[in-house]
CSV table of C-alpha atoms in Angstrom, one decimal:
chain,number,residue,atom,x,y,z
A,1,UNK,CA,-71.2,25.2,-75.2
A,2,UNK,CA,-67.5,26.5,-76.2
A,3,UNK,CA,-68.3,29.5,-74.2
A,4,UNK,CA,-69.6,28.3,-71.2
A,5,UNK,CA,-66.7,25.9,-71.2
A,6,UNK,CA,-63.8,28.2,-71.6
A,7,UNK,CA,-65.2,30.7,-68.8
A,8,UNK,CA,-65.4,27.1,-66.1
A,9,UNK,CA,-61.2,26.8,-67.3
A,10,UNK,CA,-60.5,30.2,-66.5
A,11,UNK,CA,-61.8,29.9,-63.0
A,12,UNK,CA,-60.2,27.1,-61.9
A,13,UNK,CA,-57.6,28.2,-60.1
A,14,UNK,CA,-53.8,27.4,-61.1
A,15,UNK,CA,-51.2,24.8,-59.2
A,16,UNK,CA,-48.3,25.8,-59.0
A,17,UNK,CA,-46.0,22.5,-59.2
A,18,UNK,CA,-42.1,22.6,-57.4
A,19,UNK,CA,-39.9,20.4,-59.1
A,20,UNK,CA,-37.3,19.3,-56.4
A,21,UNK,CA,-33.8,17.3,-57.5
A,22,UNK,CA,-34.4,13.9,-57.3
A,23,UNK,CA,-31.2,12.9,-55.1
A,24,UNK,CA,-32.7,15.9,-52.2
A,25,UNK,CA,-34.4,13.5,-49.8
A,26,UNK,CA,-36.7,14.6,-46.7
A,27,UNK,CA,-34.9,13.9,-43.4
A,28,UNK,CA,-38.1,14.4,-41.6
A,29,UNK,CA,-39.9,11.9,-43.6
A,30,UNK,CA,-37.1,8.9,-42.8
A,31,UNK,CA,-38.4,7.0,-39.6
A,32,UNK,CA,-35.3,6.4,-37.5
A,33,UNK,CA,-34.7,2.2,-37.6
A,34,UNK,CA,-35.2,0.8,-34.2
A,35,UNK,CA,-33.7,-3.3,-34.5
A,36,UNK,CA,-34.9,-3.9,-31.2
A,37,UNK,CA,-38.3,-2.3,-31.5
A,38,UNK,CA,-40.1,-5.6,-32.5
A,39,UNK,CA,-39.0,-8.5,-29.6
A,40,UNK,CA,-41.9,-8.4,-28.6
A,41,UNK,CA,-43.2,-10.6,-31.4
A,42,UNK,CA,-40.5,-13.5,-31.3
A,43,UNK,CA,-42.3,-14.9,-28.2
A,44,UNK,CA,-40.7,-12.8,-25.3
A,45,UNK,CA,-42.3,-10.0,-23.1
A,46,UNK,CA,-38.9,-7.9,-23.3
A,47,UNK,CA,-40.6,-5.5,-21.0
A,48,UNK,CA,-41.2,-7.3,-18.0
A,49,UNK,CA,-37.8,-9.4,-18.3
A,50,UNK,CA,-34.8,-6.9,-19.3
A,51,UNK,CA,-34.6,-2.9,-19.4
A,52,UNK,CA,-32.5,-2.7,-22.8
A,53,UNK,CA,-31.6,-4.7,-26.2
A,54,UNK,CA,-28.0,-5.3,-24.4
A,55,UNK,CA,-29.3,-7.1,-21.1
A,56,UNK,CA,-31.8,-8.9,-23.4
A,57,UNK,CA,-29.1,-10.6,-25.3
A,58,UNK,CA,-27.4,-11.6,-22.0
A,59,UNK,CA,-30.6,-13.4,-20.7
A,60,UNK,CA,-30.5,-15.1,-24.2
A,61,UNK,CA,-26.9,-16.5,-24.1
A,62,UNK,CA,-27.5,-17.2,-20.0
A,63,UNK,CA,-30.6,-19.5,-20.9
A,64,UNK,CA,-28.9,-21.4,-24.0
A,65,UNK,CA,-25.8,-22.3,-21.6
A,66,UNK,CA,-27.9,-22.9,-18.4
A,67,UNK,CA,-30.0,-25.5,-20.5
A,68,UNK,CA,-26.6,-27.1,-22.0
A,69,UNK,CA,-25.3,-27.3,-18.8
A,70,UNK,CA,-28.4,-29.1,-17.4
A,71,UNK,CA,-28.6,-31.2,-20.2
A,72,UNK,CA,-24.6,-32.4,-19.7
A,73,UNK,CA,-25.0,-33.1,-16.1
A,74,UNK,CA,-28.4,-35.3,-16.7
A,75,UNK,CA,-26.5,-36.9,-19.9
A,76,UNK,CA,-22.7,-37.4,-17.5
A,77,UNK,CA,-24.9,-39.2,-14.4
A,78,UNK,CA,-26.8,-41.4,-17.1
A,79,UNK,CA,-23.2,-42.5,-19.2
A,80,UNK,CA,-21.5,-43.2,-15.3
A,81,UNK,CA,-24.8,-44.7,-13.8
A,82,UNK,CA,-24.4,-46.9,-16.9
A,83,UNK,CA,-21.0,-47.9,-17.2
A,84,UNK,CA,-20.7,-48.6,-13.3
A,85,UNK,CA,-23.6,-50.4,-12.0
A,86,UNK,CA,-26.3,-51.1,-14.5
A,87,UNK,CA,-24.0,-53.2,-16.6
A,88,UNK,CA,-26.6,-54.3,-19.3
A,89,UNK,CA,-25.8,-57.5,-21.0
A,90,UNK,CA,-26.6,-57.2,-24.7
A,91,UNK,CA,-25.4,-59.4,-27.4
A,92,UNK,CA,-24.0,-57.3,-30.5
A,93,UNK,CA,-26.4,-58.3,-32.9
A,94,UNK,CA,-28.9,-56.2,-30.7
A,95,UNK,CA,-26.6,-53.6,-29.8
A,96,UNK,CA,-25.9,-52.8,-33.3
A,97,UNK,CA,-29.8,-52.9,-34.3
A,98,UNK,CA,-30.1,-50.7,-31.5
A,99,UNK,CA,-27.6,-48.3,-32.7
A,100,UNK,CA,-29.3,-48.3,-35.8
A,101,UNK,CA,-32.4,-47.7,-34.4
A,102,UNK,CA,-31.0,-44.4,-32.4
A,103,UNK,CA,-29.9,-43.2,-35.3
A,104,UNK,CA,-32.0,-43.0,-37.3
A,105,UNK,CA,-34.7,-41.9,-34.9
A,106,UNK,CA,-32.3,-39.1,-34.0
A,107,UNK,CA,-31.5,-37.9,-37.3
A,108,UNK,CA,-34.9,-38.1,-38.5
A,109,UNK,CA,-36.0,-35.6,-35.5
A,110,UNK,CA,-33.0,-33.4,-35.5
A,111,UNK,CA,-34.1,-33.0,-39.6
A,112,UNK,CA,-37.2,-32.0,-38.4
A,113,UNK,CA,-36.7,-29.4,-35.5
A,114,UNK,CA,-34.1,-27.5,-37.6
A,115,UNK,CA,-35.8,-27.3,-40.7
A,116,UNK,CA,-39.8,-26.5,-39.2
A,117,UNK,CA,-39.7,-23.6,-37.2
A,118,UNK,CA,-42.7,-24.2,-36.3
A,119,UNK,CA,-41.9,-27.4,-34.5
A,120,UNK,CA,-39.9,-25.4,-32.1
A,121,UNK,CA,-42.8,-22.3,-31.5
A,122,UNK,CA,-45.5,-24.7,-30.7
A,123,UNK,CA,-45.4,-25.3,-26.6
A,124,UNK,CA,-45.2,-27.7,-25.0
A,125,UNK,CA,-44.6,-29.7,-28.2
A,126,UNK,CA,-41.4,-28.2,-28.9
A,127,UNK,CA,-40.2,-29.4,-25.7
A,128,UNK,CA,-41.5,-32.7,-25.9
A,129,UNK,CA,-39.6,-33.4,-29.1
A,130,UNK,CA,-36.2,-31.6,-27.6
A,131,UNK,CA,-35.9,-33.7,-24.6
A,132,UNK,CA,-36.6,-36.7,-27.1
A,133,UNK,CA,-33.9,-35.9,-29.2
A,134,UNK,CA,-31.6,-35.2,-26.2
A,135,UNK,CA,-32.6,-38.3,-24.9
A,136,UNK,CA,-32.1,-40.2,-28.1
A,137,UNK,CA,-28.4,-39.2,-28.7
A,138,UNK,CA,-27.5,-39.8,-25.2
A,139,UNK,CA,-28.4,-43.3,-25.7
A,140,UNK,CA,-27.3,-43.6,-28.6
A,141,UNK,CA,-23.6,-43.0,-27.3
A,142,UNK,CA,-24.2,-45.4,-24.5
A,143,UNK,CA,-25.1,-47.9,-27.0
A,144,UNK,CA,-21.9,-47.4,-28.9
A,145,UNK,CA,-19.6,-49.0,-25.9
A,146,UNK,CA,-22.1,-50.8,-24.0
A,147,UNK,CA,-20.5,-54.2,-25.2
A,148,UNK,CA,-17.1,-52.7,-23.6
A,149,UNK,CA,-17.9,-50.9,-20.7
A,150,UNK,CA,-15.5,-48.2,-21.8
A,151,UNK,CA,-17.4,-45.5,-21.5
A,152,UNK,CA,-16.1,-43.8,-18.2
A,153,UNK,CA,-15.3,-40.9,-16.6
A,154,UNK,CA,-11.9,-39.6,-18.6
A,155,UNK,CA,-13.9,-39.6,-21.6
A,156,UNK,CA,-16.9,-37.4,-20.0
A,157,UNK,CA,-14.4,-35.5,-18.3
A,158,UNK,CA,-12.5,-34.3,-21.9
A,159,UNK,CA,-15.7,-33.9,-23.2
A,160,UNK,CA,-16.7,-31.5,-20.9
A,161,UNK,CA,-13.0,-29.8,-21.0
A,162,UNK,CA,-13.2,-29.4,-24.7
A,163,UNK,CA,-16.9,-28.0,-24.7
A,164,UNK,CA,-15.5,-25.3,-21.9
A,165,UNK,CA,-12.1,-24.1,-23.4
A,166,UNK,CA,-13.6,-24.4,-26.9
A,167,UNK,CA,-16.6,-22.4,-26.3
A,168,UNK,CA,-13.9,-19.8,-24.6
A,169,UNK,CA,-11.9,-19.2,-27.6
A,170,UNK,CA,-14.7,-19.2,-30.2
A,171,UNK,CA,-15.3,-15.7,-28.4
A,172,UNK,CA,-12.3,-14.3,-29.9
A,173,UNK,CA,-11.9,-13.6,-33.2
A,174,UNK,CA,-9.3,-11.1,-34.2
A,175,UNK,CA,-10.2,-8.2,-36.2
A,176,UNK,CA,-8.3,-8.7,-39.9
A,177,UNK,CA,-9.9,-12.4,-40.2
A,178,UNK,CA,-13.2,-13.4,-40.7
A,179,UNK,CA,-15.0,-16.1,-37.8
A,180,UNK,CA,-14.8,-19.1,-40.2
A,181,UNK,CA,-11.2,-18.2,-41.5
A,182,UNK,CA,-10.2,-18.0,-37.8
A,183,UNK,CA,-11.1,-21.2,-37.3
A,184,UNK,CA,-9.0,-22.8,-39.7
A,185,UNK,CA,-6.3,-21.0,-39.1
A,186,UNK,CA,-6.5,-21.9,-35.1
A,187,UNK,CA,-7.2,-25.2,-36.2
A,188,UNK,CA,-4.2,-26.0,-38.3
A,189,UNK,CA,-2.0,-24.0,-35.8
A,190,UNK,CA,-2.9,-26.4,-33.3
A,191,UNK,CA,-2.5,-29.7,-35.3
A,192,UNK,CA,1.2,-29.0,-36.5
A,193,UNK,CA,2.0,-28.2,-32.8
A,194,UNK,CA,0.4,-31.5,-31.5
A,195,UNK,CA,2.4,-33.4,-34.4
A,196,UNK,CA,5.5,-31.9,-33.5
A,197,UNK,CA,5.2,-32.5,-30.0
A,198,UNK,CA,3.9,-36.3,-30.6
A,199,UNK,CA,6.9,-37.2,-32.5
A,200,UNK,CA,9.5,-35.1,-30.5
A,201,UNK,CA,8.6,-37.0,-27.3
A,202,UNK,CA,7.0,-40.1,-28.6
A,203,UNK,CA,3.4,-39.8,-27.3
A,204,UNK,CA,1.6,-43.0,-27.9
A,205,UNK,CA,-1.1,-43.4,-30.8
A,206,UNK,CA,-3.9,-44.3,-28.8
A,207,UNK,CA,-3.8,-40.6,-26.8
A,208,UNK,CA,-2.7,-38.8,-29.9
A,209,UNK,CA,-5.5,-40.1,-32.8
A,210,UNK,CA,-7.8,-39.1,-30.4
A,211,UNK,CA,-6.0,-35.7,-29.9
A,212,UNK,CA,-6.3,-35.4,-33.5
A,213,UNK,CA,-10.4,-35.7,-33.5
A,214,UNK,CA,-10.3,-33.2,-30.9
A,215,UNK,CA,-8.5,-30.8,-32.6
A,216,UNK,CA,-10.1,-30.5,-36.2
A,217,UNK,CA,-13.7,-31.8,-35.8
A,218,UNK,CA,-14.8,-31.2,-32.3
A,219,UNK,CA,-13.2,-28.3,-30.8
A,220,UNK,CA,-13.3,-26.1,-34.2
A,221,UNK,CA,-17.6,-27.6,-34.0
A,222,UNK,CA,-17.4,-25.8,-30.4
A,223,UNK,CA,-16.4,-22.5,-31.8
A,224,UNK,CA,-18.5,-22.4,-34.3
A,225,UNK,CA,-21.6,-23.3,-32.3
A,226,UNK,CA,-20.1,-20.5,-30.0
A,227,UNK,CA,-20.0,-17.6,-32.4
A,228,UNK,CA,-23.1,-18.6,-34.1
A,229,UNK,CA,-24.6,-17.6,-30.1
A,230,UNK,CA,-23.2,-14.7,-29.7
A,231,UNK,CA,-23.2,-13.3,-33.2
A,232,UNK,CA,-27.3,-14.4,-33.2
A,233,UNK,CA,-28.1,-12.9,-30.1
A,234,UNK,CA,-26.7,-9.7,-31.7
A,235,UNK,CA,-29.4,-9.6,-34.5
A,236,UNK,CA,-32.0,-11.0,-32.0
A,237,UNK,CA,-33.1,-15.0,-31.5
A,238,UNK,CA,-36.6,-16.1,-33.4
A,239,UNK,CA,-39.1,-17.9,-31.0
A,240,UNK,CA,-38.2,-20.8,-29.3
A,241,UNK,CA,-34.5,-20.7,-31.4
A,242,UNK,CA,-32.8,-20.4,-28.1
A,243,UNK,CA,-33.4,-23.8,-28.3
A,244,UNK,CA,-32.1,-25.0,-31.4
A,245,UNK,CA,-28.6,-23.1,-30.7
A,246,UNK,CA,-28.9,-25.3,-27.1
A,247,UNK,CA,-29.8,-28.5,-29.1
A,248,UNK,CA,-26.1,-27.8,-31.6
A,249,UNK,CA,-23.8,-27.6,-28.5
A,250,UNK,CA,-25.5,-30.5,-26.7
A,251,UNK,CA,-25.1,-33.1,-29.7
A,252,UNK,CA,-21.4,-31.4,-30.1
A,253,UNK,CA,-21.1,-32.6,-26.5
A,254,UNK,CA,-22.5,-36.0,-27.5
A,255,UNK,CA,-20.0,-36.3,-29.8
A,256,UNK,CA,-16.6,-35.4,-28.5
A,257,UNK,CA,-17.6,-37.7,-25.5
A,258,UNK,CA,-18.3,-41.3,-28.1
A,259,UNK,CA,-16.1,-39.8,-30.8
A,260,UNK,CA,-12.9,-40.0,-28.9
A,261,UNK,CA,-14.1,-43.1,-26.8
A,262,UNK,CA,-14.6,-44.8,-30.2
A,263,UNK,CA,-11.3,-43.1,-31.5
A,264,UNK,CA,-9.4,-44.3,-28.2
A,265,UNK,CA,-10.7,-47.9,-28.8
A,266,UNK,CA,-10.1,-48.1,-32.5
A,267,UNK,CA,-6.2,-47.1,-32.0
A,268,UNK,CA,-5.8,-49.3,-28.8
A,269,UNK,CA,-7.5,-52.3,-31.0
A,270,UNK,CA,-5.4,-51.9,-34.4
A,271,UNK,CA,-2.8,-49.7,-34.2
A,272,UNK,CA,-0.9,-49.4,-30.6
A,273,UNK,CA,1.7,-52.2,-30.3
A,274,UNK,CA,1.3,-54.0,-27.3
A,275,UNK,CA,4.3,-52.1,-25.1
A,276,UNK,CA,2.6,-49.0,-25.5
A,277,UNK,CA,-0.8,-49.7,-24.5
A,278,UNK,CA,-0.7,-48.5,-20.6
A,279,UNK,CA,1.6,-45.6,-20.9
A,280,UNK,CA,1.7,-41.9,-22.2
A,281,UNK,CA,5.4,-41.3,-23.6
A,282,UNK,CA,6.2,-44.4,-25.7
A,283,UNK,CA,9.7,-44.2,-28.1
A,284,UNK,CA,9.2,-46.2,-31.3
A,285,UNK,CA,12.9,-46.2,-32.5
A,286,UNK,CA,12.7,-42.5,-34.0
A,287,UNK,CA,16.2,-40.8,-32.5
A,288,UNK,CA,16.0,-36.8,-33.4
């Protein structure tokens, strides 16, 4: 048996084994990465709608800012149509359950479409539940002055000045700073230049607490919304995510528009003295 097994060993032939460094690497072997390769599968037919990864983010950002525009028209006709001849008459007992009742509706849905992506994949479910909460907010900020009837055009017509420059200048960021830093920085810039100018030539409270909204929650809120377009559509959207990035500019809209009406009313109410209340330039005593 010891003979018969050492002449099967000698006739299997020998392998030769090549030890190659460890840190030598086949460049044949390494697939080159292609970002772009998979669209296909985040719920697009790339092929039939753009001819190259560049063109596909265009059609991207076009479609977010085509359905934001849409959505502040329909929201702008429904705040004036409102204001000027609907007139409702509601006690405030039932505008503030109302209110409540917006809110939390509108919250509760918002929750759910950015936290389930699969709430916004599932057609035509996902649209159902985005007009809803579009719907929902802009009620919600006609319910907020409904008592009042102070919801009119100057306020729509900052709101959709603030959306437009903001969005504008969230493009830039300079090179040395990072988005978010840029945004401060900007930010704080632009408050100490509104303070100086409000107390150099007296510019009344109820024009310049609003101001002040403007400039730290809602405009930096614009840029942010519009770098986080542009710096997704670099990488790509998800399905249906085109519509969560629309959704984030709309309420930001929604906002400015009741946040300075509310801001406007607050100062007018408590804090304006009664000379200054119809006027833009008002001296309090303060010589310089």
């Amino acid at each position: 048996m010891s003979s018969m097994t050492l002449q099967r060993a000698r006739s299997v032939p020998e392998i030769n084994y090549i030890k190659t460094p460890q840190n030598e690497v086949d460049e044949e072997s390494i697939a080159p990465v292609e970002p772009f390769k998979d669209l296909e599968n985040v719920g697009f037919k790339t092929a039939q709608l753009v001819e190259s990864p560049d063109e596909y983010r265009w059609y991207l950002r076009i479609r977010v800012y085509f359905l934001v525009s849409l959505l502040g028209i329909i929201a702008s006709l429904q705040f004036l149509i409102t204001t000027y001849r609907w007139w409702p008459n509601m006690s405030r007992n039932d505008r503030s359950f109302m209110v409540l009742m917006l809110l939390l509706a509108c919250a509760n849905l918002a929750l759910t479409f950015f936290g389930f992506r699969r709430v916004q994949s599932k057609s035509p479910f996902n649209w159902i539940v985005f007009g809803m909460i579009c719907e929902g907010f802009v009620l919600l900020a006609v319910s907020l002055s409904i008592e009042e009837h102070d919801l009119t055009w100057p306020f729509i017509l900052v709101g959709i000045l603030v959306m437009i420059l903001y969005t504008l200048l969230g493009l830039y960021v300079p090179k040395a700073l990072t988005p978010q830093l840029w945004i401060l920085i900007f930010m704080s810039m632009t408050v100490v230049v509104s303070a100086i100018i409000a107390l150099l030539f007296g510019l009344v409270m109820h024009l310049y607490v609003p101001l002040c909204c403007i400039l730290i929650i809602f405009g930096p809120w614009a840029m942010h919304n519009s770098q986080k377009v542009h710096w997704t559509s670099r990488t790509g959207y998800t399905r249906r995510q085109y519509l969560e990035a629309s959704l984030k500019i709309f309420i930001n809209f929604i906002c400015t528009v009741s946040g300075t009406c509310l801001a406007t009313r607050f100062t007018t109410s408590t804090i304006e003295v009664d000379a200054c209340r119809r006027s833009v330039w008002c001296k309090r005593g303060i010589d310089f």
